[in-house]
XYZ file of C-alpha atoms in Angstrom:
538
model
C 240.872 169.377 201.900
C 237.542 168.235 200.478
C 236.853 164.955 198.729
C 237.987 166.567 195.405
C 241.646 166.088 194.495
C 242.026 169.728 193.438
C 242.722 172.512 195.946
C 239.959 175.142 196.080
C 240.142 178.956 196.070
C 237.262 181.039 197.460
C 236.712 184.595 196.192
C 234.412 186.718 198.411
C 233.175 190.105 197.114
C 229.790 191.821 197.288
C 230.417 193.713 194.012
C 229.346 191.504 191.106
C 231.726 193.108 188.612
C 234.750 192.858 190.911
C 233.801 189.258 191.791
C 233.529 188.313 188.106
C 236.826 189.977 187.283
C 238.746 188.127 190.014
C 237.190 184.721 189.400
C 237.686 185.038 185.614
C 241.300 186.002 186.106
C 241.926 183.041 188.432
C 240.126 180.578 186.178
C 242.581 181.403 183.337
C 245.292 179.560 185.282
C 243.063 176.978 187.053
C 243.706 174.083 184.687
C 247.436 174.713 184.461
C 247.858 175.172 188.205
C 245.347 172.405 189.037
C 242.937 174.237 191.316
C 239.196 175.037 191.422
C 237.615 178.479 191.921
C 234.441 179.106 193.982
C 232.765 182.424 194.773
C 230.589 184.075 197.462
C 228.664 187.408 197.426
C 228.636 188.006 201.206
C 230.208 187.059 204.498
C 227.295 184.728 205.308
C 227.612 183.034 201.923
C 231.348 182.613 202.526
C 230.700 180.902 205.865
C 228.307 178.469 204.195
C 230.973 177.644 201.601
C 233.539 177.046 204.353
C 231.152 174.634 206.072
C 230.944 172.553 202.880
C 234.535 172.734 201.605
C 238.163 173.080 202.583
C 240.082 175.882 200.855
C 243.724 176.417 200.000
C 243.261 180.218 200.236
C 240.429 182.768 200.531
C 240.465 186.137 198.716
C 238.267 188.286 200.951
C 236.989 191.800 200.201
C 237.337 194.115 203.208
C 234.452 196.489 202.546
C 231.215 194.517 202.419
C 227.793 195.545 203.797
C 226.444 193.724 206.836
C 229.376 191.456 207.779
C 232.591 193.053 206.566
C 235.791 191.228 205.683
C 237.297 191.490 209.162
C 234.214 189.971 210.818
C 234.010 187.249 208.191
C 237.663 186.323 208.706
C 237.177 186.176 212.468
C 234.141 183.897 212.095
C 236.017 181.591 209.711
C 238.985 181.220 212.051
C 236.818 180.527 215.084
C 235.931 177.086 213.671
C 238.657 174.486 214.392
C 238.323 172.940 210.947
C 238.831 176.246 209.090
C 241.095 177.977 211.620
C 244.222 177.492 209.486
C 242.864 178.612 206.094
C 245.063 181.484 204.829
C 243.123 184.682 203.994
C 244.268 187.425 201.607
C 242.374 190.679 202.157
C 241.492 192.591 198.984
C 240.815 196.335 199.334
C 240.396 199.270 196.947
C 242.440 201.684 199.078
C 245.795 201.656 200.791
C 245.290 200.312 204.281
C 246.885 202.216 207.092
C 248.895 200.520 209.793
C 245.860 200.199 212.095
C 243.873 198.398 209.389
C 246.813 196.109 208.656
C 247.173 195.286 212.355
C 243.431 194.624 212.609
C 243.605 192.325 209.574
C 246.580 190.335 210.845
C 244.927 189.955 214.256
C 242.035 188.254 212.496
C 244.304 185.815 210.701
C 245.193 187.638 207.488
C 248.049 186.047 205.554
C 248.507 188.980 203.138
C 247.018 192.167 201.591
C 246.262 192.969 197.947
C 245.041 196.244 196.501
C 242.863 196.881 193.498
C 243.337 197.158 190.673
C 244.971 193.723 191.046
C 248.164 193.046 189.130
C 247.595 189.600 187.467
C 251.178 188.414 187.819
C 251.219 189.273 191.540
C 247.820 187.600 192.084
C 248.956 184.438 190.320
C 252.213 184.281 192.272
C 250.509 184.739 195.647
C 247.750 182.223 194.923
C 250.196 179.662 193.533
C 252.166 179.672 196.788
C 249.099 178.687 198.822
C 247.870 176.168 196.243
C 251.268 174.462 196.252
C 251.306 174.484 200.059
C 247.798 172.943 200.202
C 248.831 170.254 197.698
C 251.915 169.361 199.751
C 249.855 169.255 202.959
C 247.326 166.925 201.354
C 250.121 164.654 200.155
C 251.640 164.588 203.647
C 248.229 163.864 205.136
C 247.701 160.913 202.794
C 251.180 159.613 203.526
C 250.472 159.879 207.252
C 247.205 157.972 206.763
C 249.007 155.254 204.831
C 251.695 155.076 207.521
C 249.005 154.860 210.199
C 247.235 152.111 208.280
C 250.494 150.268 207.767
C 251.330 150.655 211.447
C 247.940 149.209 212.349
C 248.506 146.286 209.971
C 251.984 145.652 211.369
C 250.656 145.830 214.933
C 247.913 143.326 214.078
C 250.462 141.083 212.336
C 252.762 141.278 215.334
C 249.922 140.372 217.710
C 248.981 137.453 215.478
C 252.575 136.239 215.366
C 252.901 136.534 219.150
C 249.631 134.626 219.591
C 250.762 131.932 217.147
C 254.085 131.627 218.976
C 252.280 131.272 222.305
C 249.914 128.692 220.825
C 252.867 126.810 219.343
C 254.701 126.835 222.677
C 251.505 125.693 224.440
C 251.079 122.908 221.873
C 254.696 121.872 222.350
C 254.253 121.831 226.131
C 251.071 119.800 225.758
C 252.752 117.416 223.356
C 255.662 117.000 225.745
C 253.259 116.409 228.623
C 251.394 113.806 226.541
C 254.670 112.052 225.737
C 255.573 111.978 229.425
C 252.084 110.736 230.276
C 252.278 107.946 227.699
C 255.722 106.954 228.945
C 254.366 106.829 232.500
C 251.309 104.870 231.289
C 253.602 102.317 229.703
C 255.489 102.072 233.001
C 252.277 101.666 234.998
C 251.006 98.955 232.644
C 254.286 97.029 232.466
C 254.670 96.781 236.244
C 251.474 94.752 236.866
C 251.932 92.854 233.580
C 255.427 91.877 234.651
C 254.139 90.674 238.009
C 251.317 88.736 236.327
C 253.738 87.192 233.836
C 256.110 86.073 236.592
C 253.263 84.704 238.716
C 251.855 82.819 235.703
C 255.270 81.267 235.024
C 255.470 80.200 238.665
C 252.076 78.483 238.410
C 253.411 76.455 235.488
C 256.414 75.160 237.441
C 255.982 71.657 238.810
C 258.401 72.372 241.633
C 256.319 75.264 242.989
C 255.041 74.621 246.495
C 251.472 75.170 247.650
C 252.392 78.389 249.481
C 254.139 79.838 246.393
C 251.176 78.939 244.176
C 248.748 80.619 246.564
C 250.922 83.706 246.677
C 251.156 83.753 242.859
C 247.384 83.545 242.521
C 246.959 86.420 244.983
C 249.455 88.505 243.007
C 247.606 87.828 239.739
C 244.293 88.788 241.344
C 245.698 91.989 242.889
C 247.548 93.137 239.765
C 244.547 92.360 237.541
C 242.425 94.612 239.736
C 245.110 97.280 239.454
C 245.030 97.063 235.640
C 241.241 97.247 235.730
C 241.398 100.457 237.773
C 243.818 102.008 235.263
C 241.513 101.199 232.331
C 238.449 102.464 234.209
C 240.182 105.746 235.002
C 241.153 106.245 231.366
C 237.662 105.459 230.083
C 235.939 107.636 232.672
C 238.201 110.598 231.940
C 237.648 110.195 228.193
C 233.872 110.076 228.618
C 233.872 113.034 231.007
C 235.968 115.209 228.696
C 233.785 114.411 225.683
C 230.555 115.081 227.609
C 229.334 111.485 227.252
C 228.739 110.889 230.950
C 225.026 111.126 231.787
C 224.222 111.742 235.430
C 221.455 109.815 237.170
C 220.518 112.481 239.686
C 218.709 112.174 242.983
C 218.849 113.827 246.411
C 221.958 112.559 248.232
C 223.361 113.292 251.682
C 227.087 113.842 251.122
C 227.908 113.007 254.752
C 226.458 109.496 254.367
C 228.213 108.986 251.021
C 231.644 110.105 252.284
C 231.265 108.039 255.447
C 230.667 104.953 253.293
C 233.822 105.744 251.264
C 235.857 106.006 254.475
C 234.496 102.662 255.679
C 235.766 101.079 252.447
C 239.235 102.573 252.885
C 239.345 101.358 256.507
C 238.174 97.871 255.543
C 240.988 97.504 253.000
C 243.595 98.748 255.471
C 244.445 101.863 253.445
C 244.064 104.208 256.439
C 246.304 102.195 258.772
C 249.133 104.310 260.130
C 247.372 107.639 259.518
C 245.579 110.005 261.872
C 242.209 110.394 260.184
C 239.714 113.013 261.405
C 236.203 113.209 259.915
C 233.705 116.007 260.621
C 230.745 115.116 258.431
C 227.701 117.337 258.767
C 224.560 116.623 256.760
C 224.651 118.251 253.332
C 222.164 117.377 250.584
C 222.935 117.714 246.890
C 221.204 116.751 243.643
C 223.696 114.385 242.037
C 224.758 111.007 240.724
C 225.698 108.781 243.682
C 228.234 106.756 241.689
C 230.044 109.824 240.358
C 229.962 111.657 243.707
C 231.479 108.574 245.340
C 234.151 108.614 242.616
C 234.937 112.248 243.453
C 235.261 111.600 247.179
C 237.260 108.395 246.679
C 239.779 110.067 244.356
C 240.336 112.964 246.759
C 240.839 110.687 249.766
C 243.046 108.337 247.734
C 245.136 111.319 246.588
C 245.630 112.431 250.200
C 246.703 108.931 251.264
C 249.150 108.584 248.342
C 251.015 111.794 249.017
C 250.995 111.767 252.815
C 253.777 109.716 254.433
C 252.854 107.159 257.102
C 252.021 108.782 260.435
C 250.611 111.841 258.685
C 247.295 113.527 259.316
C 244.237 113.731 257.030
C 241.158 115.841 257.820
C 237.891 115.319 255.948
C 234.967 117.671 256.473
C 231.518 118.337 255.026
C 229.730 121.597 255.822
C 227.003 123.800 254.396
C 228.035 127.333 253.397
C 225.259 129.492 251.982
C 223.899 127.758 248.897
C 226.794 125.270 248.714
C 227.675 121.949 250.260
C 231.455 121.941 250.783
C 233.660 118.832 250.921
C 237.183 119.563 252.200
C 240.080 117.077 252.220
C 243.209 118.406 253.946
C 246.452 116.450 254.392
C 249.869 116.998 255.980
C 251.679 115.395 253.065
C 254.310 116.415 250.516
C 252.438 119.544 249.339
C 252.475 121.191 245.928
C 255.014 123.652 244.516
C 253.600 127.117 243.642
C 254.386 126.788 239.920
C 252.630 123.407 239.774
C 249.564 124.350 241.814
C 247.585 125.916 238.914
C 248.014 122.690 236.889
C 247.052 119.968 239.364
C 243.701 119.425 237.595
C 245.100 119.542 234.042
C 244.919 116.473 231.838
C 248.323 114.958 230.927
C 250.076 117.373 233.284
C 249.268 115.733 236.588
C 251.292 112.634 235.769
C 254.343 114.703 234.903
C 254.213 116.837 238.040
C 253.457 114.088 240.509
C 256.111 114.198 243.200
C 256.070 110.612 244.343
C 255.314 107.672 242.012
C 256.036 105.006 244.636
C 252.356 104.095 245.089
C 251.563 103.914 241.378
C 248.523 105.213 239.548
C 248.180 107.391 236.476
C 247.739 110.680 238.286
C 244.603 111.516 236.284
C 242.281 111.198 239.263
C 242.198 114.937 239.907
C 241.442 115.690 236.251
C 238.497 113.327 236.484
C 237.400 114.959 239.747
C 237.274 118.385 238.123
C 235.228 117.189 235.147
C 232.741 115.318 237.348
C 232.358 118.281 239.703
C 231.719 120.606 236.747
C 229.082 118.212 235.398
C 227.304 118.632 238.756
C 227.462 122.435 238.447
C 230.128 122.718 241.144
C 233.653 124.042 241.587
C 236.909 122.506 242.785
C 239.934 124.283 244.259
C 243.389 123.220 245.419
C 245.693 125.076 247.793
C 249.094 124.430 249.319
C 251.745 126.476 251.090
C 254.410 124.640 249.088
C 256.491 121.444 249.241
C 256.328 119.741 252.628
C 253.358 121.834 253.791
C 250.476 119.551 252.846
C 247.569 120.208 250.492
C 243.897 121.122 250.708
C 241.258 120.207 248.138
C 237.781 121.715 248.359
C 234.656 120.778 246.406
C 231.602 123.047 246.258
C 228.290 121.610 245.044
C 224.887 123.337 244.840
C 222.825 122.585 247.942
C 219.318 121.099 247.635
C 216.498 120.150 250.014
C 216.744 116.847 251.916
C 215.078 113.899 250.240
C 212.894 113.346 253.348
C 211.107 116.627 252.741
C 210.204 115.618 249.228
C 208.865 112.299 250.470
C 206.748 114.048 253.096
C 205.429 116.479 250.542
C 204.458 113.581 248.291
C 203.002 111.605 251.174
C 200.419 114.196 252.305
C 198.499 114.109 249.050
C 194.829 113.546 249.730
C 192.818 111.266 247.438
C 192.150 113.013 244.155
C 194.787 115.674 244.809
C 197.352 114.268 242.379
C 198.005 116.402 239.295
C 196.263 115.796 235.987
C 198.805 114.679 233.392
C 198.753 115.208 229.630
C 200.863 112.585 227.801
C 201.884 113.654 224.263
C 203.524 110.661 222.550
C 203.219 109.438 218.944
C 204.218 105.837 219.704
C 200.882 104.146 220.465
C 202.291 101.261 222.499
C 204.613 103.479 224.486
C 201.852 105.998 225.161
C 199.380 103.312 226.199
C 201.808 101.637 228.619
C 202.900 104.940 230.153
C 199.284 106.028 230.636
C 198.335 102.654 232.176
C 201.294 102.807 234.538
C 200.497 106.352 235.697
C 196.807 105.558 236.140
C 197.726 102.584 238.314
C 199.404 105.073 240.658
C 196.260 107.187 240.851
C 197.018 109.831 238.221
C 194.404 111.106 235.779
C 195.991 110.917 232.303
C 194.980 112.714 229.096
C 196.511 111.426 225.841
C 197.550 113.016 222.535
C 199.347 111.346 219.627
C 200.827 114.470 217.956
C 201.925 117.993 218.828
C 198.963 119.909 217.419
C 196.463 117.637 219.168
C 198.456 117.999 222.377
C 198.302 121.799 222.258
C 194.530 121.674 221.663
C 193.920 119.323 224.596
C 196.197 121.376 226.858
C 194.302 124.572 225.999
C 190.895 122.943 226.495
C 191.586 120.829 229.610
C 194.455 122.752 231.334
C 196.332 119.780 232.887
C 198.826 120.316 235.696
C 201.706 118.478 233.997
C 202.500 117.683 230.348
C 204.880 114.844 229.447
C 205.995 115.720 225.926
C 207.954 113.565 223.497
C 210.374 115.667 221.434
C 210.117 113.767 218.131
C 206.444 114.351 217.310
C 204.619 114.534 213.951
C 203.029 117.841 212.948
C 204.997 120.054 215.291
C 207.839 118.766 217.452
C 208.072 118.929 221.223
C 210.085 122.149 221.173
C 207.303 123.937 219.301
C 204.688 122.456 221.647
C 206.561 123.960 224.598
C 206.919 127.348 222.914
C 203.186 127.518 222.107
C 202.099 126.475 225.596
C 204.481 128.965 227.213
C 203.226 131.696 224.873
C 199.556 131.270 225.894
C 198.516 132.937 229.151
C 196.126 130.036 229.869
C 198.737 127.286 229.553
C 201.997 128.968 230.525
C 201.860 127.618 234.128
C 201.675 123.938 233.074
C 204.744 122.019 234.223
C 206.461 120.759 231.076
C 208.612 117.611 231.173
C 210.472 116.588 228.010
C 210.851 112.907 227.150
C 213.645 112.242 224.659
C 216.053 109.549 223.601
C 218.886 112.086 223.432
C 220.728 112.912 226.618
C 223.735 115.035 225.677
C 224.310 118.453 227.216
C 223.303 120.157 223.944
C 219.955 118.303 223.961
C 219.264 119.408 227.522
C 220.146 123.009 226.640
C 217.704 123.035 223.699
C 214.950 121.551 225.861
C 215.327 124.182 228.576
C 215.571 127.021 226.044
C 212.265 125.875 224.490
C 210.551 126.340 227.864
C 210.577 122.911 229.465
C 210.992 122.598 233.233
C 212.699 119.206 233.124
C 214.549 116.911 230.715
C 214.199 113.119 231.138
C 215.984 110.581 228.924
C 214.153 107.521 227.623
C 213.686 104.887 228.859
C 212.482 106.836 231.914
C 212.853 105.036 235.236
C 209.480 104.749 236.947
C 210.830 105.759 240.360
C 212.504 108.880 238.946
C 209.337 109.922 237.084
C 207.078 109.388 240.095
C 209.507 111.361 242.257
C 209.345 114.289 239.854
C 205.562 114.136 239.630
C 205.337 114.162 243.430
C 207.158 117.476 243.674
C 204.872 120.376 244.663
C 203.434 122.218 241.678
C 204.234 125.950 241.362
C 201.459 128.282 242.467
C 199.695 129.851 239.511
C 199.965 133.628 239.282
C 196.781 135.434 240.291
């Protein structure tokens, strides 16, 4: 059916008088029977009408010049859209059986002979109009049902998703409750020991040995409380993205070896078989946070490996990664718990052995710190009693010695020319003086527009650009310099008081090569300036 609500009837006849007679006759009943009448003078005209409209029935003259009725009917029914339109052939003579067969083979629904009997014509047409109306109603009902089915399916998916989210929230809430209960337990234990030791110190009958022991207990349990608070604060900062990394080139083998020395010195490794295979592996990272990662992994292995067990620690380089592996022969991890060992609030609930204390959030902190360094962490275990393996992958970098050598071979006068764009006069003057004292040639600009002009005219090697500049800000300075073929190779270093991940992302998207947070450490800045400059494209 077409966009019109009324069914349509097409009358096709090459004789103008016959065409007028049929259409006039049909139009007498059109309003009452709720249909519309269209006409065509040839087979080609009929095909054009069929392309534009859907019809309830077609009254088709058999004898037409050029394309006769049979050929027209065949062409109409060859199109999938019009293949089911009923056709009534109209002829001025009685068709023989061969003609009838030929007509039905081409999709004829009926025959009518002229002169047409009005009552017969109306009855035949009304049948097809009624059928077309019913079909359109069924089609609309089917569309409504389909739409309703789609809505119900979407509603069902939404309800399922909401149920899953509710169950996840309930699980998380339960895990938080368990974590808080465990936290209370972990806090009360040292507080109870401190309280008892304090009471002992106040007793006049306490001997010197008991007093000394009480003081040692207070010291030890206070340190334990301090570690709990530090873990909580570090995890909170890591999850909220408030930890800023002070990066430099670090050899992981040296760092892990120092961690092991600390564990040995405190007697933590006594009674264990400890194997260390530490190959040199350089990463760009924060030494304090990397030490925290290694310490938590080793501490985790010691906690959950019974005395006499074995712990293997290895550092190796694999492709573009430096890999730290800590493998133990301890209690292992159940398969259903393995995917959750790094989850916050879950680790405490799934910990197998609480005898050595701790909050169980160390692994959650490890994951966040590793991710901040652009790395990945994995855990594996064959199940309870089969031990566990934790593996850290960090992006590999060049050894720090190479950078020092590269900086050390600079000949006099070979240091890069630096453009300093800073609106704070005192800050700009002190930075320029400091850089000049190290042999750098420094150009100065107090706003963004002036900085772009100087960069275009003098073509420095490096531009130190403050972000909060008058005129145009540092982001726009970077975009303009990167957009000019003359200045696009300048190394751009952003200086900003904002150090969140979002600030770093905006800086890099604007075209900067590096993001440094004020106040900039002199050693870190000089190290960056000593890095080899990229070769300009020729």
